[in-house]
Amino acid sequence: MAESIKLAYFMAVKEGTSYLGGLLVTDTSGIPLDFRYTEPITPTHLQGILYGKSLEPHLKEEVIQKTLLKELKAPPDLFILSATELAGGWSGDTKCPVLAVQKTQDTPLAKAGAVFRVGAREVLLQVADGAAPLRVLFATSVDAPTQEQTILKLLEAGYHMDLAEPLERVAAALQSLVMKGS
Amino acid sequence: MFGKVREAMADAAETLRRAYSGLAVVDVAPERFRARGHGSPLLAIHPLAGLESLGASALTSRLLGEQTVAVRGMEVPRAVLHAESGWARWDAGAEVVRMAPLAARLAQSLALPTLPERLPVHGGVEALGRPVTHRLTHTLPGTSPRRLAEPLPRPAIRTLAPSLRAPATRTADPVLRAPGVRRSLEAVLTFAVPILAEDIQRLPKGLWMRYSLQLVRGTGENVRNLEVLGLFRIPRKGVAELHHDARQGRILVRFEAAAVCAPRVPFILARRKDDGAMVSCFVEGA
């Protein structure tokens, strides 16, 4: 059943010198089931020096993401984040497939449900007839069989919802929380 | 005229010449004008003819005449002991001034401690922990020989460690601790959720016929007067706002918290053809 699929949308933002992240769990209609966010975490000056360039990836992936996933009662079926975060070297050490969904301006594929593989970790997915296909990027930890299963789940969820849209809501929610906190 | 004047001038001149041509010269003896010394001849300068070498010559002055000047020989200075009687006078006549405040103290008698009859004998000298066992061979007045057997206390030993001690360390924990997590579903429920319409053509024909019948029953409209905008699956409860996005064929729904746990049921959105009004109904599970 489509209702059994849970999609987790993760986003971490930097506000000043602090970092905070949010995790939105939706059903296949995009309706929120859960939303959790972290309190702002501010690394010290010494930690900034010691971690160097790895501070931000480490904060987002190892600290914020894992902390949010621990708070969930059950792991989601798909862990979706922005393509920018995924391209930054996300290892994807989660129990569910880690991927990014991105809208494109490409020519629609033949029919809904069609899949065009661009690379080992990248596919074009035709979710609805006539619309532009979605670009799906998988993390390095997602192997080929898992990718195939993930594509089926995406097609099923994309039939009812915009797969890329919930990330905008997470960003807006985090922004509103920051504004409320300040 | 002029001749007479000339003759007169000539006569005058001749007269003057004759009057002064007959002056007589009288010789005066020079002795009258010479300075005469009284008892001493005058100083005279004797010119010397010819070129002579310069030389100083002592000329005896005869001012003193034949008197001889006695030359006194130099005497050797001799030390003469003079007695100063002032000191004696001072010693004899000096008065001792006693200060009044000190006078009383000076008058006090000073008590001197008596010397001990026996000299205190200290512990014997111990060299390298070995007691001295010999006796004093001589005695001092007022003392008695005593065996110097008590060992001297060992001196305190202070050790200087040449090695550098490890400095104190401070630990700065570089570990980024997990932040606190909060749950706020209301934070995301304020945003509208876009829900796409299902493709009615993909539905089984019998199922769609059943949905259509329920739409007519639910709205009370003639099926020919209804234009179906889409079939959506939305929560049965908790729908706060609903907007139709005709351009993209979707609805924008803002939910309440009750929608999270509510079951998703098919929802048909239609428009009346006669007046364009929107009608809707849940077709199953209502």
PDB file of C-alpha atoms in Angstrom, chain B:
ATOM      1  CA  MET B   1     101.566 157.456 -13.036  1.00  0.00           C
ATOM      2  CA  PHE B   2     102.474 153.944 -12.870  1.00  0.00           C
ATOM      3  CA  GLY B   3     106.103 154.798 -12.967  1.00  0.00           C
ATOM      4  CA  LYS B   4     105.820 156.758  -9.765  1.00  0.00           C
ATOM      5  CA  VAL B   5     104.032 154.008  -8.051  1.00  0.00           C
ATOM      6  CA  ARG B   6     106.697 151.544  -9.115  1.00  0.00           C
ATOM      7  CA  GLU B   7     109.416 153.776  -7.841  1.00  0.00           C
ATOM      8  CA  ALA B   8     107.585 154.209  -4.601  1.00  0.00           C
ATOM      9  CA  MET B   9     107.243 150.453  -4.208  1.00  0.00           C
ATOM     10  CA  ALA B  10     110.917 150.003  -5.029  1.00  0.00           C
ATOM     11  CA  ASP B  11     111.855 152.572  -2.461  1.00  0.00           C
ATOM     12  CA  ALA B  12     109.783 150.878   0.130  1.00  0.00           C
ATOM     13  CA  ALA B  13     111.335 147.582  -0.630  1.00  0.00           C
ATOM     14  CA  GLU B  14     114.792 148.924  -0.461  1.00  0.00           C
ATOM     15  CA  THR B  15     113.986 150.513   2.805  1.00  0.00           C
ATOM     16  CA  LEU B  16     112.789 147.250   4.290  1.00  0.00           C
ATOM     17  CA  ARG B  17     115.806 145.344   3.010  1.00  0.00           C
ATOM     18  CA  ARG B  18     118.183 147.712   4.564  1.00  0.00           C
ATOM     19  CA  ALA B  19     116.366 147.715   7.804  1.00  0.00           C
ATOM     20  CA  TYR B  20     116.645 143.975   8.289  1.00  0.00           C
ATOM     21  CA  SER B  21     119.989 143.330   6.617  1.00  0.00           C
ATOM     22  CA  GLY B  22     121.943 144.804   9.442  1.00  0.00           C
ATOM     23  CA  LEU B  23     120.886 142.295  12.317  1.00  0.00           C
ATOM     24  CA  ALA B  24     123.917 141.315  14.504  1.00  0.00           C
ATOM     25  CA  VAL B  25     124.481 137.585  15.600  1.00  0.00           C
ATOM     26  CA  VAL B  26     125.310 137.161  19.285  1.00  0.00           C
ATOM     27  CA  ASP B  27     127.055 133.911  20.454  1.00  0.00           C
ATOM     28  CA  VAL B  28     125.851 132.492  23.736  1.00  0.00           C
ATOM     29  CA  ALA B  29     128.006 130.187  25.756  1.00  0.00           C
ATOM     30  CA  PRO B  30     126.605 126.658  25.827  1.00  0.00           C
ATOM     31  CA  GLU B  31     127.489 125.953  29.414  1.00  0.00           C
ATOM     32  CA  ARG B  32     124.565 127.998  30.497  1.00  0.00           C
ATOM     33  CA  PHE B  33     122.175 125.563  28.988  1.00  0.00           C
ATOM     34  CA  ARG B  34     123.878 122.352  30.038  1.00  0.00           C
ATOM     35  CA  ALA B  35     122.368 120.333  32.890  1.00  0.00           C
ATOM     36  CA  ARG B  36     124.624 120.120  35.747  1.00  0.00           C
ATOM     37  CA  GLY B  37     124.685 117.089  37.964  1.00  0.00           C
ATOM     38  CA  HIS B  38     125.159 117.473  41.616  1.00  0.00           C
ATOM     39  CA  GLY B  39     127.860 115.063  42.635  1.00  0.00           C
ATOM     40  CA  SER B  40     127.305 112.601  39.808  1.00  0.00           C
ATOM     41  CA  PRO B  41     128.223 112.866  36.204  1.00  0.00           C
ATOM     42  CA  LEU B  42     125.539 112.876  33.613  1.00  0.00           C
ATOM     43  CA  LEU B  43     124.671 109.917  31.598  1.00  0.00           C
ATOM     44  CA  ALA B  44     126.231 110.147  28.209  1.00  0.00           C
ATOM     45  CA  ILE B  45     125.890 108.226  25.079  1.00  0.00           C
ATOM     46  CA  HIS B  46     129.042 107.354  23.257  1.00  0.00           C
ATOM     47  CA  PRO B  47     128.558 106.620  19.707  1.00  0.00           C
ATOM     48  CA  LEU B  48     130.569 103.758  18.265  1.00  0.00           C
ATOM     49  CA  ALA B  49     131.765 103.869  14.772  1.00  0.00           C
ATOM     50  CA  GLY B  50     131.444 100.965  12.498  1.00  0.00           C
ATOM     51  CA  LEU B  51     129.270  97.943  12.498  1.00  0.00           C
ATOM     52  CA  GLU B  52     129.701  95.911  15.554  1.00  0.00           C
ATOM     53  CA  SER B  53     128.025  92.845  16.787  1.00  0.00           C
ATOM     54  CA  LEU B  54     125.233  93.343  19.133  1.00  0.00           C
ATOM     55  CA  GLY B  55     126.269  92.684  22.595  1.00  0.00           C
ATOM     56  CA  ALA B  56     125.023  93.543  25.922  1.00  0.00           C
ATOM     57  CA  SER B  57     127.489  95.214  28.167  1.00  0.00           C
ATOM     58  CA  ALA B  58     126.898  96.106  31.655  1.00  0.00           C
ATOM     59  CA  LEU B  59     127.423  99.634  32.408  1.00  0.00           C
ATOM     60  CA  THR B  60     128.134 100.490  35.828  1.00  0.00           C
ATOM     61  CA  SER B  61     125.912 103.016  37.124  1.00  0.00           C
ATOM     62  CA  ARG B  62     127.630 105.514  39.089  1.00  0.00           C
ATOM     63  CA  LEU B  63     124.538 106.665  40.739  1.00  0.00           C
ATOM     64  CA  LEU B  64     125.630 104.952  43.907  1.00  0.00           C
ATOM     65  CA  GLY B  65     129.077 106.244  43.632  1.00  0.00           C
ATOM     66  CA  GLU B  66     131.768 104.152  45.200  1.00  0.00           C
ATOM     67  CA  GLN B  67     129.437 102.428  47.709  1.00  0.00           C
ATOM     68  CA  THR B  68     129.511  98.645  47.732  1.00  0.00           C
ATOM     69  CA  VAL B  69     126.419  96.547  48.116  1.00  0.00           C
ATOM     70  CA  ALA B  70     126.720  93.713  50.535  1.00  0.00           C
ATOM     71  CA  VAL B  71     125.431  90.382  49.242  1.00  0.00           C
ATOM     72  CA  ARG B  72     123.632  88.232  51.780  1.00  0.00           C
ATOM     73  CA  GLY B  73     123.829  84.524  51.403  1.00  0.00           C
ATOM     74  CA  MET B  74     120.674  82.384  51.384  1.00  0.00           C
ATOM     75  CA  GLU B  75     119.849  80.712  54.592  1.00  0.00           C
ATOM     76  CA  VAL B  76     118.665  77.092  54.748  1.00  0.00           C
ATOM     77  CA  PRO B  77     115.142  76.932  56.074  1.00  0.00           C
ATOM     78  CA  ARG B  78     115.003  75.162  59.325  1.00  0.00           C
ATOM     79  CA  ALA B  79     112.047  73.652  61.062  1.00  0.00           C
ATOM     80  CA  VAL B  80     111.198  75.345  64.235  1.00  0.00           C
ATOM     81  CA  LEU B  81     109.059  73.604  66.752  1.00  0.00           C
ATOM     82  CA  HIS B  82     106.512  75.902  68.082  1.00  0.00           C
ATOM     83  CA  ALA B  83     104.362  74.936  70.938  1.00  0.00           C
ATOM     84  CA  GLU B  84     100.699  75.721  70.719  1.00  0.00           C
ATOM     85  CA  SER B  85      99.413  76.626  74.002  1.00  0.00           C
ATOM     86  CA  GLY B  86      95.826  76.826  72.807  1.00  0.00           C
ATOM     87  CA  TRP B  87      95.276  73.089  73.150  1.00  0.00           C
ATOM     88  CA  ALA B  88      96.472  73.217  76.653  1.00  0.00           C
ATOM     89  CA  ARG B  89      94.202  76.042  77.319  1.00  0.00           C
ATOM     90  CA  TRP B  90      91.324  74.189  75.747  1.00  0.00           C
ATOM     91  CA  ASP B  91      92.051  71.064  77.722  1.00  0.00           C
ATOM     92  CA  ALA B  92      92.265  72.935  80.882  1.00  0.00           C
ATOM     93  CA  GLY B  93      89.318  75.143  80.354  1.00  0.00           C
ATOM     94  CA  ALA B  94      86.914  72.837  78.443  1.00  0.00           C
ATOM     95  CA  GLU B  95      83.683  71.998  80.163  1.00  0.00           C
ATOM     96  CA  VAL B  96      81.932  68.696  79.679  1.00  0.00           C
ATOM     97  CA  VAL B  97      78.341  69.258  78.842  1.00  0.00           C
ATOM     98  CA  ARG B  98      76.128  66.479  80.034  1.00  0.00           C
ATOM     99  CA  MET B  99      72.776  66.076  78.469  1.00  0.00           C
ATOM    100  CA  ALA B 100      70.076  66.022  80.986  1.00  0.00           C
ATOM    101  CA  PRO B 101      68.157  63.045  79.570  1.00  0.00           C
ATOM    102  CA  LEU B 102      71.268  60.929  79.440  1.00  0.00           C
ATOM    103  CA  ALA B 103      72.480  61.826  82.775  1.00  0.00           C
ATOM    104  CA  ALA B 104      69.954  59.680  84.568  1.00  0.00           C
ATOM    105  CA  ARG B 105      70.740  56.605  82.500  1.00  0.00           C
ATOM    106  CA  LEU B 106      74.396  57.047  82.954  1.00  0.00           C
ATOM    107  CA  ALA B 107      73.810  57.044  86.596  1.00  0.00           C
ATOM    108  CA  GLN B 108      72.228  53.585  86.518  1.00  0.00           C
ATOM    109  CA  SER B 109      74.385  50.667  87.387  1.00  0.00           C
ATOM    110  CA  LEU B 110      74.956  48.069  84.731  1.00  0.00           C
ATOM    111  CA  ALA B 111      74.612  44.519  85.842  1.00  0.00           C
ATOM    112  CA  LEU B 112      76.936  42.116  84.133  1.00  0.00           C
ATOM    113  CA  PRO B 113      75.996  38.415  84.042  1.00  0.00           C
ATOM    114  CA  THR B 114      78.265  36.202  85.884  1.00  0.00           C
ATOM    115  CA  LEU B 115      80.394  33.867  83.968  1.00  0.00           C
ATOM    116  CA  PRO B 116      79.399  30.215  84.219  1.00  0.00           C
ATOM    117  CA  GLU B 117      81.666  28.026  86.151  1.00  0.00           C
ATOM    118  CA  ARG B 118      81.167  25.083  83.784  1.00  0.00           C
ATOM    119  CA  LEU B 119      81.253  25.385  80.102  1.00  0.00           C
ATOM    120  CA  PRO B 120      78.391  23.602  78.377  1.00  0.00           C
ATOM    121  CA  VAL B 121      79.620  20.609  76.489  1.00  0.00           C
ATOM    122  CA  HIS B 122      77.863  19.912  73.194  1.00  0.00           C
ATOM    123  CA  GLY B 123      77.478  16.683  71.360  1.00  0.00           C
ATOM    124  CA  GLY B 124      80.430  15.012  69.972  1.00  0.00           C
ATOM    125  CA  VAL B 125      81.548  15.390  66.468  1.00  0.00           C
ATOM    126  CA  GLU B 126      80.349  12.643  64.256  1.00  0.00           C
ATOM    127  CA  ALA B 127      82.021  12.138  61.015  1.00  0.00           C
ATOM    128  CA  LEU B 128      80.155  10.079  58.509  1.00  0.00           C
ATOM    129  CA  GLY B 129      77.978   8.568  61.158  1.00  0.00           C
ATOM    130  CA  ARG B 130      80.849   7.226  63.134  1.00  0.00           C
ATOM    131  CA  PRO B 131      80.750   8.439  66.754  1.00  0.00           C
ATOM    132  CA  VAL B 132      83.752   9.970  68.285  1.00  0.00           C
ATOM    133  CA  THR B 133      84.823   7.804  71.160  1.00  0.00           C
ATOM    134  CA  HIS B 134      87.936   9.484  72.377  1.00  0.00           C
ATOM    135  CA  ARG B 135      87.961  11.502  75.484  1.00  0.00           C
ATOM    136  CA  LEU B 136      89.124  14.954  75.903  1.00  0.00           C
ATOM    137  CA  THR B 137      92.633  14.779  77.167  1.00  0.00           C
ATOM    138  CA  HIS B 138      92.564  18.075  78.843  1.00  0.00           C
ATOM    139  CA  THR B 139      90.082  19.886  80.916  1.00  0.00           C
ATOM    140  CA  LEU B 140      89.180  23.436  80.895  1.00  0.00           C
ATOM    141  CA  PRO B 141      88.812  25.329  84.108  1.00  0.00           C
ATOM    142  CA  GLY B 142      85.357  24.857  85.447  1.00  0.00           C
ATOM    143  CA  THR B 143      84.560  22.002  83.062  1.00  0.00           C
ATOM    144  CA  SER B 144      84.629  18.274  83.260  1.00  0.00           C
ATOM    145  CA  PRO B 145      85.626  15.934  80.522  1.00  0.00           C
ATOM    146  CA  ARG B 146      82.686  14.386  78.817  1.00  0.00           C
ATOM    147  CA  ARG B 147      82.490  11.682  76.306  1.00  0.00           C
ATOM    148  CA  LEU B 148      81.466  12.982  72.925  1.00  0.00           C
ATOM    149  CA  ALA B 149      79.340  10.052  71.984  1.00  0.00           C
ATOM    150  CA  GLU B 150      76.133  11.733  70.965  1.00  0.00           C
ATOM    151  CA  PRO B 151      75.949  11.617  67.223  1.00  0.00           C
ATOM    152  CA  LEU B 152      75.208  14.755  65.344  1.00  0.00           C
ATOM    153  CA  PRO B 153      71.848  14.798  63.669  1.00  0.00           C
ATOM    154  CA  ARG B 154      72.012  13.904  60.077  1.00  0.00           C
ATOM    155  CA  PRO B 155      71.675  16.888  57.798  1.00  0.00           C
ATOM    156  CA  ALA B 156      68.593  17.133  55.713  1.00  0.00           C
ATOM    157  CA  ILE B 157      69.140  16.004  52.183  1.00  0.00           C
ATOM    158  CA  ARG B 158      67.573  17.948  49.407  1.00  0.00           C
ATOM    159  CA  THR B 159      67.361  16.373  46.054  1.00  0.00           C
ATOM    160  CA  LEU B 160      67.331  18.398  42.882  1.00  0.00           C
ATOM    161  CA  ALA B 161      65.605  16.431  40.174  1.00  0.00           C
ATOM    162  CA  PRO B 162      67.358  17.188  36.932  1.00  0.00           C
ATOM    163  CA  SER B 163      64.476  15.961  34.787  1.00  0.00           C
ATOM    164  CA  LEU B 164      61.740  18.360  33.644  1.00  0.00           C
ATOM    165  CA  ARG B 165      58.383  17.505  35.007  1.00  0.00           C
ATOM    166  CA  ALA B 166      55.516  17.026  32.638  1.00  0.00           C
ATOM    167  CA  PRO B 167      53.422  20.155  32.363  1.00  0.00           C
ATOM    168  CA  ALA B 168      49.820  20.198  33.368  1.00  0.00           C
ATOM    169  CA  THR B 169      47.521  19.439  30.491  1.00  0.00           C
ATOM    170  CA  ARG B 170      44.168  20.922  29.789  1.00  0.00           C
ATOM    171  CA  THR B 171      41.606  19.110  27.812  1.00  0.00           C
ATOM    172  CA  ALA B 172      39.434  20.895  25.323  1.00  0.00           C
ATOM    173  CA  ASP B 173      36.790  18.492  24.156  1.00  0.00           C
ATOM    174  CA  PRO B 174      36.588  18.722  20.392  1.00  0.00           C
ATOM    175  CA  VAL B 175      33.600  16.434  20.206  1.00  0.00           C
ATOM    176  CA  LEU B 176      30.515  18.149  18.913  1.00  0.00           C
ATOM    177  CA  ARG B 177      27.763  17.012  21.169  1.00  0.00           C
ATOM    178  CA  ALA B 178      24.383  16.089  19.846  1.00  0.00           C
ATOM    179  CA  PRO B 179      21.949  18.961  20.046  1.00  0.00           C
ATOM    180  CA  GLY B 180      18.579  18.717  21.614  1.00  0.00           C
ATOM    181  CA  VAL B 181      15.705  17.689  19.377  1.00  0.00           C
ATOM    182  CA  ARG B 182      12.223  19.120  19.462  1.00  0.00           C
ATOM    183  CA  ARG B 183       9.079  17.955  17.806  1.00  0.00           C
ATOM    184  CA  SER B 184       6.803  20.519  16.284  1.00  0.00           C
ATOM    185  CA  LEU B 185       4.336  19.299  13.745  1.00  0.00           C
ATOM    186  CA  GLU B 186       2.542  22.614  13.873  1.00  0.00           C
ATOM    187  CA  ALA B 187       5.602  24.273  12.421  1.00  0.00           C
ATOM    188  CA  VAL B 188       5.046  22.496   9.101  1.00  0.00           C
ATOM    189  CA  LEU B 189       1.293  22.287   9.164  1.00  0.00           C
ATOM    190  CA  THR B 190       1.092  25.995   8.560  1.00  0.00           C
ATOM    191  CA  PHE B 191       2.330  25.451   5.024  1.00  0.00           C
ATOM    192  CA  ALA B 192      -0.040  24.265   2.303  1.00  0.00           C
ATOM    193  CA  VAL B 193       0.562  20.810   0.955  1.00  0.00           C
ATOM    194  CA  PRO B 194       0.209  20.282  -2.789  1.00  0.00           C
ATOM    195  CA  ILE B 195      -1.628  17.084  -3.614  1.00  0.00           C
ATOM    196  CA  LEU B 196      -1.679  15.840  -7.156  1.00  0.00           C
ATOM    197  CA  ALA B 197      -4.796  14.485  -8.788  1.00  0.00           C
ATOM    198  CA  GLU B 198      -4.938  10.855  -9.678  1.00  0.00           C
ATOM    199  CA  ASP B 199      -5.363   9.865 -13.267  1.00  0.00           C
ATOM    200  CA  ILE B 200      -8.952   8.886 -13.581  1.00  0.00           C
ATOM    201  CA  GLN B 201      -8.263   7.058 -16.817  1.00  0.00           C
ATOM    202  CA  ARG B 202      -6.027   4.665 -14.952  1.00  0.00           C
ATOM    203  CA  LEU B 203      -8.772   3.745 -12.534  1.00  0.00           C
ATOM    204  CA  PRO B 204     -10.806   0.605 -13.157  1.00  0.00           C
ATOM    205  CA  LYS B 205     -14.006   1.481 -14.984  1.00  0.00           C
ATOM    206  CA  GLY B 206     -16.236  -0.086 -12.415  1.00  0.00           C
ATOM    207  CA  LEU B 207     -14.539   1.803  -9.617  1.00  0.00           C
ATOM    208  CA  TRP B 208     -14.918   5.077 -11.424  1.00  0.00           C
ATOM    209  CA  MET B 209     -18.602   4.364 -12.059  1.00  0.00           C
ATOM    210  CA  ARG B 210     -19.059   3.840  -8.340  1.00  0.00           C
ATOM    211  CA  TYR B 211     -17.232   7.051  -7.545  1.00  0.00           C
ATOM    212  CA  SER B 212     -19.410   8.976  -9.999  1.00  0.00           C
ATOM    213  CA  LEU B 213     -22.577   7.665  -8.419  1.00  0.00           C
ATOM    214  CA  GLN B 214     -21.394   8.682  -4.992  1.00  0.00           C
ATOM    215  CA  LEU B 215     -20.518  12.146  -6.313  1.00  0.00           C
ATOM    216  CA  VAL B 216     -24.061  12.635  -7.632  1.00  0.00           C
ATOM    217  CA  ARG B 217     -25.536  11.427  -4.398  1.00  0.00           C
ATOM    218  CA  GLY B 218     -23.259  13.541  -2.286  1.00  0.00           C
ATOM    219  CA  THR B 219     -23.709  16.805  -4.139  1.00  0.00           C
ATOM    220  CA  GLY B 220     -27.271  16.343  -5.376  1.00  0.00           C
ATOM    221  CA  GLU B 221     -26.284  17.585  -8.754  1.00  0.00           C
ATOM    222  CA  ASN B 222     -26.972  16.151 -12.151  1.00  0.00           C
ATOM    223  CA  VAL B 223     -23.965  14.285 -13.380  1.00  0.00           C
ATOM    224  CA  ARG B 224     -24.251  16.108 -16.711  1.00  0.00           C
ATOM    225  CA  ASN B 225     -23.943  19.439 -14.916  1.00  0.00           C
ATOM    226  CA  LEU B 226     -20.708  18.474 -13.152  1.00  0.00           C
ATOM    227  CA  GLU B 227     -17.171  18.806 -14.463  1.00  0.00           C
ATOM    228  CA  VAL B 228     -14.790  16.607 -12.471  1.00  0.00           C
ATOM    229  CA  LEU B 229     -11.566  18.490 -11.674  1.00  0.00           C
ATOM    230  CA  GLY B 230      -9.764  15.612 -10.085  1.00  0.00           C
ATOM    231  CA  LEU B 231      -9.667  12.728  -7.717  1.00  0.00           C
ATOM    232  CA  PHE B 232      -7.443  13.295  -4.699  1.00  0.00           C
ATOM    233  CA  ARG B 233      -6.571  11.231  -1.679  1.00  0.00           C
ATOM    234  CA  ILE B 234      -6.678  13.449   1.369  1.00  0.00           C
ATOM    235  CA  PRO B 235      -7.245  12.891   5.073  1.00  0.00           C
ATOM    236  CA  ARG B 236     -10.863  12.534   6.004  1.00  0.00           C
ATOM    237  CA  LYS B 237     -10.456  14.956   8.887  1.00  0.00           C
ATOM    238  CA  GLY B 238      -8.307  17.953   9.615  1.00  0.00           C
ATOM    239  CA  VAL B 239      -8.571  19.826   6.328  1.00  0.00           C
ATOM    240  CA  ALA B 240      -8.417  23.507   7.161  1.00  0.00           C
ATOM    241  CA  GLU B 241      -8.140  25.110   3.732  1.00  0.00           C
ATOM    242  CA  LEU B 242      -8.297  23.846   0.211  1.00  0.00           C
ATOM    243  CA  HIS B 243      -7.429  25.656  -2.999  1.00  0.00           C
ATOM    244  CA  HIS B 244      -7.546  24.343  -6.521  1.00  0.00           C
ATOM    245  CA  ASP B 245      -4.560  24.959  -8.763  1.00  0.00           C
ATOM    246  CA  ALA B 246      -6.158  24.484 -12.163  1.00  0.00           C
ATOM    247  CA  ARG B 247      -2.965  25.182 -14.067  1.00  0.00           C
ATOM    248  CA  GLN B 248      -1.090  22.284 -12.539  1.00  0.00           C
ATOM    249  CA  GLY B 249      -4.117  20.138 -11.818  1.00  0.00           C
ATOM    250  CA  ARG B 250      -3.524  19.907  -8.086  1.00  0.00           C
ATOM    251  CA  ILE B 251      -5.004  21.158  -4.867  1.00  0.00           C
ATOM    252  CA  LEU B 252      -3.231  23.075  -2.147  1.00  0.00           C
ATOM    253  CA  VAL B 253      -4.405  21.903   1.225  1.00  0.00           C
ATOM    254  CA  ARG B 254      -3.584  23.271   4.639  1.00  0.00           C
ATOM    255  CA  PHE B 255      -4.105  20.697   7.343  1.00  0.00           C
ATOM    256  CA  GLU B 256      -4.692  20.637  11.027  1.00  0.00           C
ATOM    257  CA  ALA B 257      -3.103  18.243  13.480  1.00  0.00           C
ATOM    258  CA  ALA B 258      -6.093  15.931  13.261  1.00  0.00           C
ATOM    259  CA  ALA B 259      -5.246  15.176   9.639  1.00  0.00           C
ATOM    260  CA  VAL B 260      -2.071  13.309  10.561  1.00  0.00           C
ATOM    261  CA  CYS B 261      -3.772  10.253  11.930  1.00  0.00           C
ATOM    262  CA  ALA B 262      -6.898  10.469   9.815  1.00  0.00           C
ATOM    263  CA  PRO B 263      -7.337   7.873   7.066  1.00  0.00           C
ATOM    264  CA  ARG B 264      -6.796   8.991   3.466  1.00  0.00           C
ATOM    265  CA  VAL B 265      -9.917   8.623   1.392  1.00  0.00           C
ATOM    266  CA  PRO B 266     -10.743   9.499  -2.237  1.00  0.00           C
ATOM    267  CA  PHE B 267     -11.934  13.000  -2.657  1.00  0.00           C
ATOM    268  CA  ILE B 268     -13.556  14.306  -5.839  1.00  0.00           C
ATOM    269  CA  LEU B 269     -13.493  17.968  -6.675  1.00  0.00           C
ATOM    270  CA  ALA B 270     -15.960  19.096  -9.382  1.00  0.00           C
ATOM    271  CA  ARG B 271     -17.334  22.322 -10.805  1.00  0.00           C
ATOM    272  CA  ARG B 272     -20.924  23.016 -11.723  1.00  0.00           C
ATOM    273  CA  LYS B 273     -21.203  23.878 -15.345  1.00  0.00           C
ATOM    274  CA  ASP B 274     -24.111  26.252 -15.024  1.00  0.00           C
ATOM    275  CA  ASP B 275     -22.662  28.642 -12.474  1.00  0.00           C
ATOM    276  CA  GLY B 276     -19.054  27.466 -12.103  1.00  0.00           C
ATOM    277  CA  ALA B 277     -19.447  26.766  -8.414  1.00  0.00           C
ATOM    278  CA  MET B 278     -17.084  24.218  -6.825  1.00  0.00           C
ATOM    279  CA  VAL B 279     -18.565  21.061  -5.345  1.00  0.00           C
ATOM    280  CA  SER B 280     -16.764  18.187  -3.664  1.00  0.00           C
ATOM    281  CA  CYS B 281     -17.369  15.048  -1.705  1.00  0.00           C
ATOM    282  CA  PHE B 282     -15.572  12.068  -0.196  1.00  0.00           C
ATOM    283  CA  VAL B 283     -16.562   9.101  -2.286  1.00  0.00           C
ATOM    284  CA  GLU B 284     -15.503   6.246  -0.011  1.00  0.00           C
ATOM    285  CA  GLY B 285     -15.338   5.823   3.687  1.00  0.00           C
ATOM    286  CA  ALA B 286     -17.366   8.918   4.367  1.00  0.00           C
TER     287      ALA B 286
END
